[in-house]
């Protein structure tokens, strides 16, 4: 039999704001001036939180911490599109997602300070606890999406992970289930180029991570992860598609980790100064400031005011975090099971 082409595929890439702040007006999402400024404040809040967390860790007032420096646009842009009924499964580097969704900053400090009560999600917020083990929450997200589909809930489930997570078996299992079952999932990968010290080139031979979705029968798109509006638009469309029964989408946010993997890492041992400088020039906040300035929504005085406001909010969060009394030993039993066994009840009484 003659050879023939079985199928062809296309992976789209989206960028709206150029590094100089100019934008493709046909692609700019229809957000009000107040909403555009709100995004700016959330970017600043995320960076303020990150800087303070690093300082607290160095002072011995926080445990090991994974910086989000450089990845603010990927986090704020995606989270700004999430509805309160949607469910979110974060990995360990999504502080900007938490803050955008209104998660209390002092509880995030608690968590990174070693107090598990920081991950007791407030009532009314559909955010699962942080997953430190890489990629293991991806099948959990697919399972939650399956439950939503079986119940007929018109919601979406969002799972966040890094490029390193795409090398885990959990990634492929979760993707396969989502594709086969047509689940209402949005998978968001912050491709920051490095899985600790392993570069992307040593993780995959694929031209993009987004194309991995095609093998599982659903759409993948790559966006400029330092373009907050491109991330927002792609996520909003993927969430709307998921909620309406259109199935899953994989969004690869191409960005860069402008910091060490965590405070226990030294990235200068495996990354060149030239590479770091190239990405500093692509700072997502500077790009967005240029965009806002061209619309008359930003100037130096406004920036100083918003940075002061964000810093004050983080100051208050630190004060609350460090004023929380330590947990009573008996609290360790409170969330073990729906009803304590007789053995655990006796242990609690001791």
XYZ file of N, CA and C in Angstrom, residues 85-277:
579
model
N -15.436 29.211 41.683
C -15.942 27.843 41.750
C -14.955 26.838 41.160
N -13.975 27.311 40.419
C -12.970 26.412 39.861
C -12.074 25.867 40.975
N -11.447 24.728 40.708
C -10.547 24.115 41.678
C -9.098 24.238 41.208
N -8.212 24.558 42.143
C -6.811 24.819 41.828
C -5.913 23.831 42.567
N -4.994 23.221 41.815
C -4.013 22.286 42.379
C -2.624 22.879 42.149
N -2.047 23.526 43.151
C -0.737 24.168 42.969
C 0.425 23.229 43.257
N 1.565 23.548 42.657
C 2.799 22.904 43.090
C 3.416 23.807 44.151
N 4.731 23.855 44.270
C 5.350 24.561 45.394
C 5.818 25.976 45.054
N 5.603 26.446 43.816
C 6.134 27.747 43.438
C 5.022 28.667 42.935
N 3.845 28.565 43.538
C 2.705 29.340 43.039
C 2.232 30.408 44.020
N 3.158 31.107 44.665
C 2.732 32.132 45.608
C 1.928 33.235 44.921
N 2.265 33.571 43.679
C 1.506 34.579 42.959
C 0.090 34.140 42.665
N -0.104 32.847 42.427
C -1.453 32.306 42.223
C -2.254 32.437 43.503
N -1.658 32.018 44.614
C -2.347 32.105 45.905
C -2.759 33.549 46.216
N -1.836 34.468 46.062
C -2.116 35.858 46.406
C -3.178 36.456 45.487
N -3.130 36.133 44.208
C -4.124 36.644 43.264
C -5.521 36.143 43.612
N -5.599 34.909 44.079
C -6.896 34.325 44.432
C -7.363 34.743 45.823
N -6.554 35.514 46.532
C -6.956 36.012 47.838
C -6.548 35.152 49.006
N -5.661 34.202 48.789
C -5.189 33.374 49.900
C -4.412 34.257 50.870
N -4.656 34.134 52.169
C -3.991 35.018 53.137
C -2.462 34.900 53.092
N -1.793 36.020 52.902
C -0.331 36.007 52.797
C 0.320 35.494 54.075
N -0.280 35.799 55.234
C 0.352 35.356 56.476
C 0.317 33.834 56.588
N -0.699 33.186 55.982
C -0.739 31.727 56.012
C 0.330 31.124 55.102
N 0.624 31.786 53.997
C 1.731 31.316 53.156
C 3.052 31.393 53.917
N 3.246 32.490 54.662
C 4.449 32.583 55.494
C 4.455 31.469 56.537
N 3.297 31.183 57.113
C 3.210 30.103 58.095
C 3.698 28.792 57.497
N 3.198 28.506 56.322
C 3.553 27.236 55.683
C 5.053 27.139 55.473
N 5.655 28.187 54.889
C 7.094 28.145 54.633
C 7.904 28.301 55.920
N 7.220 28.671 56.992
C 7.873 28.701 58.298
C 7.793 27.368 59.016
N 7.170 26.360 58.385
C 7.106 25.023 58.970
C 5.840 24.723 59.738
N 4.848 25.604 59.657
C 3.588 25.404 60.377
C 2.543 24.948 59.372
N 2.119 23.681 59.460
C 1.198 23.131 58.475
C -0.158 23.827 58.474
N -0.459 24.576 59.506
C -1.740 25.287 59.533
C -1.825 26.339 58.429
N -0.680 26.695 57.879
C -0.696 27.633 56.772
C -1.386 27.095 55.540
N -1.503 25.770 55.432
C -2.171 25.153 54.288
C -3.602 24.736 54.609
N -4.168 25.247 55.688
C -5.590 25.017 55.953
C -6.373 26.072 55.181
N -6.764 25.705 53.990
C -7.392 26.650 53.072
C -8.649 27.242 53.696
N -8.780 28.571 53.676
C -9.980 29.205 54.236
C -11.252 28.714 53.554
N -12.338 28.718 54.297
C -13.628 28.310 53.746
C -13.970 29.161 52.525
N -14.519 28.498 51.525
C -14.934 29.216 50.331
C -13.872 29.324 49.264
N -12.663 28.828 49.546
C -11.574 28.860 48.558
C -11.286 27.437 48.104
N -11.328 27.216 46.806
C -11.131 25.879 46.250
C -9.679 25.677 45.816
N -8.775 25.696 46.801
C -7.351 25.528 46.541
C -6.836 24.346 47.361
N -6.287 23.365 46.694
C -5.700 22.230 47.388
C -4.368 22.630 48.018
N -3.920 21.892 49.018
C -2.617 22.190 49.624
C -1.486 22.087 48.609
N -0.413 22.797 48.894
C 0.775 22.792 48.038
C 1.321 21.370 47.895
N 1.702 21.010 46.665
C 2.346 19.719 46.409
C 3.830 19.949 46.194
N 4.629 19.548 47.170
C 6.083 19.695 47.043
C 6.658 18.570 46.185
N 6.110 17.385 46.288
C 6.592 16.278 45.452
C 6.197 16.567 44.006
N 7.180 16.561 43.125
C 6.997 17.074 41.767
C 6.010 16.238 40.955
N 4.962 16.889 40.491
C 4.022 16.290 39.556
C 2.992 15.350 40.122
N 3.102 14.984 41.401
C 2.193 13.958 41.930
C 0.750 14.448 42.043
N 0.540 15.756 41.988
C -0.813 16.287 42.092
C -1.544 16.329 40.754
N -0.844 16.062 39.654
C -1.481 16.139 38.340
C -2.580 15.081 38.197
N -2.350 13.811 38.559
C -3.461 12.850 38.525
C -4.583 13.214 39.493
N -4.245 13.839 40.618
C -5.288 14.261 41.557
C -6.201 15.295 40.904
N -5.599 16.234 40.166
C -6.393 17.241 39.469
C -7.301 16.592 38.432
N -6.750 15.613 37.699
C -7.574 14.910 36.715
C -8.719 14.164 37.403
N -8.443 13.596 38.567
C -9.496 12.908 39.312
C -10.591 13.856 39.771
N -10.200 15.037 40.233
C -11.197 16.030 40.638
C -12.025 16.471 39.441
N -11.382 16.607 38.278
C -12.113 16.989 37.068
C -13.083 15.891 36.648
N -12.686 14.642 36.813
C -13.588 13.530 36.504
C -14.812 13.575 37.416
N -14.588 13.838 38.700
C -15.719 13.950 39.635
C -16.656 15.078 39.220
N -16.081 16.219 38.834
C -16.901 17.352 38.400
C -17.725 16.991 37.171
N -17.118 16.266 36.242
C -17.838 15.882 35.023
C -18.975 14.915 35.340
N -18.713 13.960 36.216
C -19.754 12.986 36.580
C -20.921 13.649 37.298
N -20.634 14.691 38.063
C -21.691 15.397 38.792
C -22.386 16.454 37.954
N -21.817 16.754 36.806
C -22.409 17.780 35.959
C -22.098 19.192 36.405
N -21.013 19.374 37.183
C -20.622 20.713 37.628
C -19.944 21.454 36.478
N -20.395 22.653 36.187
C -19.785 23.446 35.123
C -18.631 24.266 35.696
N -17.584 23.550 36.027
C -16.381 24.172 36.579
C -15.163 23.681 35.813
N -14.028 24.282 36.095
C -12.758 23.816 35.541
C -11.814 23.496 36.689
N -10.870 22.627 36.433
C -9.833 22.259 37.399
C -8.484 22.636 36.790
N -7.681 23.359 37.558
C -6.403 23.874 37.067
C -5.265 23.238 37.855
N -4.293 22.702 37.145
C -3.100 22.139 37.784
C -1.871 22.906 37.322
N -1.057 23.343 38.267
C 0.185 24.063 37.981
C 1.389 23.153 38.231
N 2.390 23.267 37.376
C 3.632 22.526 37.572
C 4.720 23.166 36.717
N 5.956 22.722 36.916
C 7.085 23.252 36.161
C 7.513 22.308 35.061
N 8.520 22.716 34.295
C 8.986 21.871 33.201
C 9.504 20.536 33.710
N 10.081 20.523 34.919
C 10.548 19.259 35.478
C 9.420 18.269 35.691
N 8.223 18.775 35.970
C 7.080 17.901 36.188
C 6.675 17.116 34.952
N 7.015 17.650 33.763
C 6.632 16.952 32.532
C 7.472 15.701 32.294
N 8.513 15.519 33.089
C 9.348 14.325 32.974
C 8.911 13.219 33.930
N 7.871 13.466 34.677
C 7.378 12.492 35.650
C 6.249 11.639 35.062
N 6.138 10.401 35.522
C 5.063 9.534 35.063
C 3.690 10.068 35.423
N 3.599 10.776 36.536
C 2.315 11.341 36.960
C 1.756 12.279 35.894
N 2.640 13.045 35.254
C 2.237 13.957 34.190
C 1.526 13.192 33.080
N 2.121 12.123 32.614
C 1.563 11.368 31.491
C 0.274 10.642 31.885
N 0.212 10.136 33.101
C -1.000 9.464 33.552
C -2.161 10.453 33.652
N -1.890 11.621 34.228
C -2.935 12.629 34.348
C -3.398 13.133 32.993
N -2.448 13.363 32.088
C -2.796 13.830 30.743
C -3.608 12.780 29.987
N -3.213 11.524 30.111
C -3.923 10.476 29.390
C -5.370 10.369 29.862
N -5.576 10.410 31.180
C -6.933 10.340 31.717
C -7.759 11.542 31.255
N -7.163 12.725 31.313
C -7.882 13.928 30.901
C -8.274 13.871 29.435
N -7.362 13.372 28.598
C -7.654 13.293 27.179
C -8.709 12.250 26.844
N -8.572 11.058 27.404
C -9.511 9.975 27.121
C -10.924 10.339 27.583
N -11.026 10.944 28.767
C -12.325 11.249 29.354
C -12.847 12.631 28.988
N -12.044 13.421 28.254
C -12.476 14.772 27.896
C -12.763 15.631 29.121
N -11.838 15.630 30.065
C -12.085 16.260 31.361
C -11.920 17.779 31.317
N -12.631 18.485 32.187
C -12.550 19.962 32.227
C -11.313 20.445 32.972
N -10.154 20.179 32.391
C -8.892 20.501 33.041
C -8.100 21.520 32.224
N -7.362 22.356 32.937
C -6.393 23.249 32.310
C -5.063 22.993 33.006
N -4.112 22.507 32.261
C -2.787 22.208 32.785
C -1.868 23.379 32.443
N -1.279 23.995 33.468
C -0.428 25.165 33.259
C 0.993 24.849 33.699
N 1.893 24.832 32.721
C 3.307 24.565 32.991
C 4.081 25.866 32.935
N 4.753 26.199 34.021
C 5.678 27.325 34.015
C 7.043 26.784 33.610
N 7.302 26.852 32.328
C 8.567 26.351 31.800
C 9.633 27.407 32.058
N 10.309 27.272 33.196
C 11.329 28.256 33.568
C 12.733 27.811 33.164
N 12.795 26.847 32.252
C 14.028 26.412 31.590
C 14.895 25.428 32.383
N 14.653 25.338 33.689
C 15.536 24.512 34.514
C 14.731 23.693 35.526
N 15.031 22.397 35.612
C 14.502 21.541 36.676
C 15.638 21.386 37.694
N 15.662 22.296 38.638
C 16.807 22.515 39.520
C 18.019 22.807 38.620
N 18.970 21.877 38.478
C 20.155 22.145 37.661
C 20.102 21.461 36.299
N 18.978 20.841 35.962
C 18.848 20.122 34.692
C 18.184 21.034 33.664
N 18.888 21.394 32.585
C 18.296 22.284 31.587
C 17.207 21.576 30.786
N 16.352 22.360 30.168
C 15.249 21.799 29.399
C 15.755 20.864 28.302
N 16.889 21.203 27.694
C 17.432 20.397 26.601
C 17.780 18.980 27.040
N 18.020 18.793 28.334
C 18.334 17.467 28.859
C 17.092 16.748 29.362
N 15.939 17.417 29.296
C 14.690 16.816 29.758
C 13.843 16.268 28.619
N 13.920 16.911 27.441
C 13.062 16.500 26.342
C 13.711 16.837 25.007
N 13.372 16.047 24.002
C 13.802 16.347 22.643
C 12.711 17.081 21.866
N 11.573 17.330 22.510
C 10.460 18.029 21.867
C 10.825 19.480 21.605
N 10.294 20.032 20.522
C 10.548 21.434 20.227
C 9.872 22.329 21.250
N 8.716 21.910 21.735
C 8.014 22.639 22.791
C 7.398 21.628 23.737
N 7.132 22.060 24.959
C 6.403 21.196 25.883
C 4.929 21.143 25.508
N 4.418 22.224 24.923
C 3.007 22.294 24.556
C 2.600 21.163 23.622
N 3.503 20.733 22.768
C 3.148 19.707 21.806
C 2.878 18.357 22.455
N 3.286 18.179 23.697
C 3.036 16.915 24.381
C 1.546 16.656 24.559
N 0.739 17.705 24.592
C -0.709 17.526 24.716
C -1.284 16.802 23.506
N -0.677 17.002 22.337
C -1.226 16.435 21.109
C -1.259 14.911 21.158
N -0.278 14.313 21.821
C -0.233 12.856 21.925
C -1.406 12.308 22.729
N -1.996 13.155 23.545
C -3.108 12.711 24.383
C -4.453 13.201 23.872
N -4.456 13.816 22.697
C -5.704 14.129 22.032
C -6.339 15.448 22.388
N -5.563 16.381 22.925
C -6.149 17.693 23.199
C -5.160 18.801 22.869
N -5.629 20.041 22.959
C -4.855 21.187 22.497
C -3.730 21.562 23.458
N -2.623 21.986 22.873
C -1.531 22.578 23.630
C -1.145 23.893 22.992
N -0.843 24.873 23.803
C -0.441 26.187 23.303
C 0.732 26.691 24.126
N 1.675 27.346 23.468
C 2.771 27.996 24.176
C 2.505 29.491 24.209
N 2.652 30.090 25.369
C 2.505 31.538 25.492
C 3.791 32.123 26.046
N 4.017 33.393 25.750
C 5.129 34.110 26.369
C 4.785 34.277 27.842
N 5.455 33.523 28.683
C 5.133 33.527 30.106
C 5.514 34.794 30.826
N 6.220 35.714 30.172
C 6.540 37.013 30.760
C 5.593 38.097 30.266
N 4.579 37.699 29.533
C 3.539 38.591 29.011
C 2.254 38.281 29.770
N 1.945 39.086 30.767
C 0.836 38.768 31.662
C -0.501 38.712 30.934
N -0.694 39.545 29.911
C -1.974 39.538 29.197
C -2.095 38.335 28.272
N -0.998 37.872 27.693
C -1.043 36.665 26.875
C -1.410 35.461 27.735
N -0.820 35.386 28.926
C -1.145 34.285 29.838
C -2.613 34.369 30.245
N -3.073 35.575 30.580
C -4.466 35.746 30.980
C -5.406 35.309 29.867
N -5.167 35.779 28.647
C -6.066 35.456 27.541
C -6.111 33.950 27.278
N -4.942 33.314 27.213
C -4.896 31.880 26.943
C -5.597 31.085 28.043
N -5.396 31.491 29.292
C -6.020 30.781 30.413
C -7.517 30.999 30.427
N -7.962 32.226 30.202
C -9.399 32.507 30.180
C -10.097 31.672 29.122
N -9.519 31.604 27.932
C -10.138 30.830 26.854
C -10.142 29.339 27.169
N -9.059 28.841 27.763
C -8.989 27.425 28.112
C -9.992 27.069 29.209
N -10.154 27.964 30.176
C -11.117 27.722 31.252
C -12.543 27.741 30.723
N -12.845 28.684 29.853
C -14.183 28.750 29.271
C -14.478 27.488 28.466
N -13.498 27.038 27.733
C -13.639 25.807 26.951
C -13.891 24.614 27.874
N -13.133 24.521 28.960
C -13.290 23.402 29.890
C -14.669 23.408 30.529
N -15.106 24.574 30.992
C -16.409 24.663 31.658
C -17.573 24.322 30.730
N -17.403 24.580 29.447
C -18.486 24.340 28.485
C -18.444 22.939 27.889
N -17.561 22.072 28.407
C -17.509 20.692 27.943
C -16.547 20.447 26.806
N -15.675 21.403 26.512
C -14.746 21.266 25.398
C -13.486 20.481 25.699
N -13.326 20.036 26.936
C -12.182 19.210 27.282
C -10.962 19.991 27.733
N -9.846 19.291 27.888
C -8.643 19.883 28.489
C -7.816 20.718 27.521
N -6.939 21.537 28.112
C -5.952 22.328 27.376
C -4.661 22.340 28.187
N -3.549 22.305 27.479
C -2.237 22.420 28.120
C -1.622 23.749 27.689
N -1.297 24.592 28.681
C -0.684 25.888 28.412
C 0.750 25.869 28.921
N 1.688 26.036 28.006
C 3.093 26.134 28.371
C 3.462 27.610 28.441
N 3.787 28.086 29.632
C 4.204 29.478 29.828
C 5.729 29.524 29.800
N 6.268 30.010 28.691
C 7.718 30.059 28.548
C 8.258 31.263 29.318
N 8.965 31.004 30.404
C 9.434 32.061 31.292
C 10.839 31.712 31.776
N 11.247 32.295 32.885
C 12.592 32.033 33.396
C 12.619 32.251 34.901
N 13.353 31.394 35.580
C 13.521 31.507 37.023
C 14.727 32.403 37.283
N 14.458 33.665 37.639
C 15.558 34.626 37.859
C 16.088 34.535 39.290
N 16.220 33.320 39.756
C 16.665 33.107 41.133
C 17.188 31.686 41.231
N 17.630 31.325 42.416
C 18.002 29.937 42.664
C 16.739 29.075 42.712
N 16.917 27.764 42.566
C 15.763 26.857 42.650
C 15.051 27.031 43.983
N 15.800 27.012 45.049
C 15.313 27.339 46.388
C 16.463 28.013 47.122
N 16.221 28.375 48.356
C 17.278 29.001 49.156
C 18.369 28.007 49.540
N 18.192 26.729 49.207
C 19.260 25.749 49.464
C 20.071 25.460 48.205
N 19.860 26.262 47.159
C 20.494 26.049 45.862
C 21.414 27.222 45.529
N 22.353 26.991 44.626
C 23.211 28.055 44.096
C 23.226 27.924 42.579
N 22.338 28.682 41.914
C 22.185 28.550 40.458
C 23.410 29.014 39.691
N 24.285 29.804 40.324
C 25.477 30.280 39.620
C 26.429 29.133 39.289
N 26.212 27.980 39.886
C 27.077 26.825 39.623
C 26.706 26.133 38.314
N 25.528 26.423 37.773
C 25.134 25.752 36.522
C 24.532 26.695 35.483
N 24.387 27.996 35.785
C 23.870 28.947 34.797
C 24.869 30.075 34.600
N 24.973 30.531 33.381
C 25.952 31.576 33.070
C 25.399 32.961 33.390
N 26.269 33.931 33.711
C 25.822 35.306 33.937
C 25.153 35.900 32.696
N 25.611 35.508 31.514
C 25.033 36.027 30.270
C 23.580 35.573 30.113
N 23.313 34.329 30.464
C 21.933 33.831 30.386
C 21.029 34.573 31.364
N 21.508 34.771 32.558
C 20.730 35.484 33.567
C 20.428 36.907 33.119
N 21.422 37.592 32.566
C 21.244 38.982 32.152
C 20.241 39.087 31.000
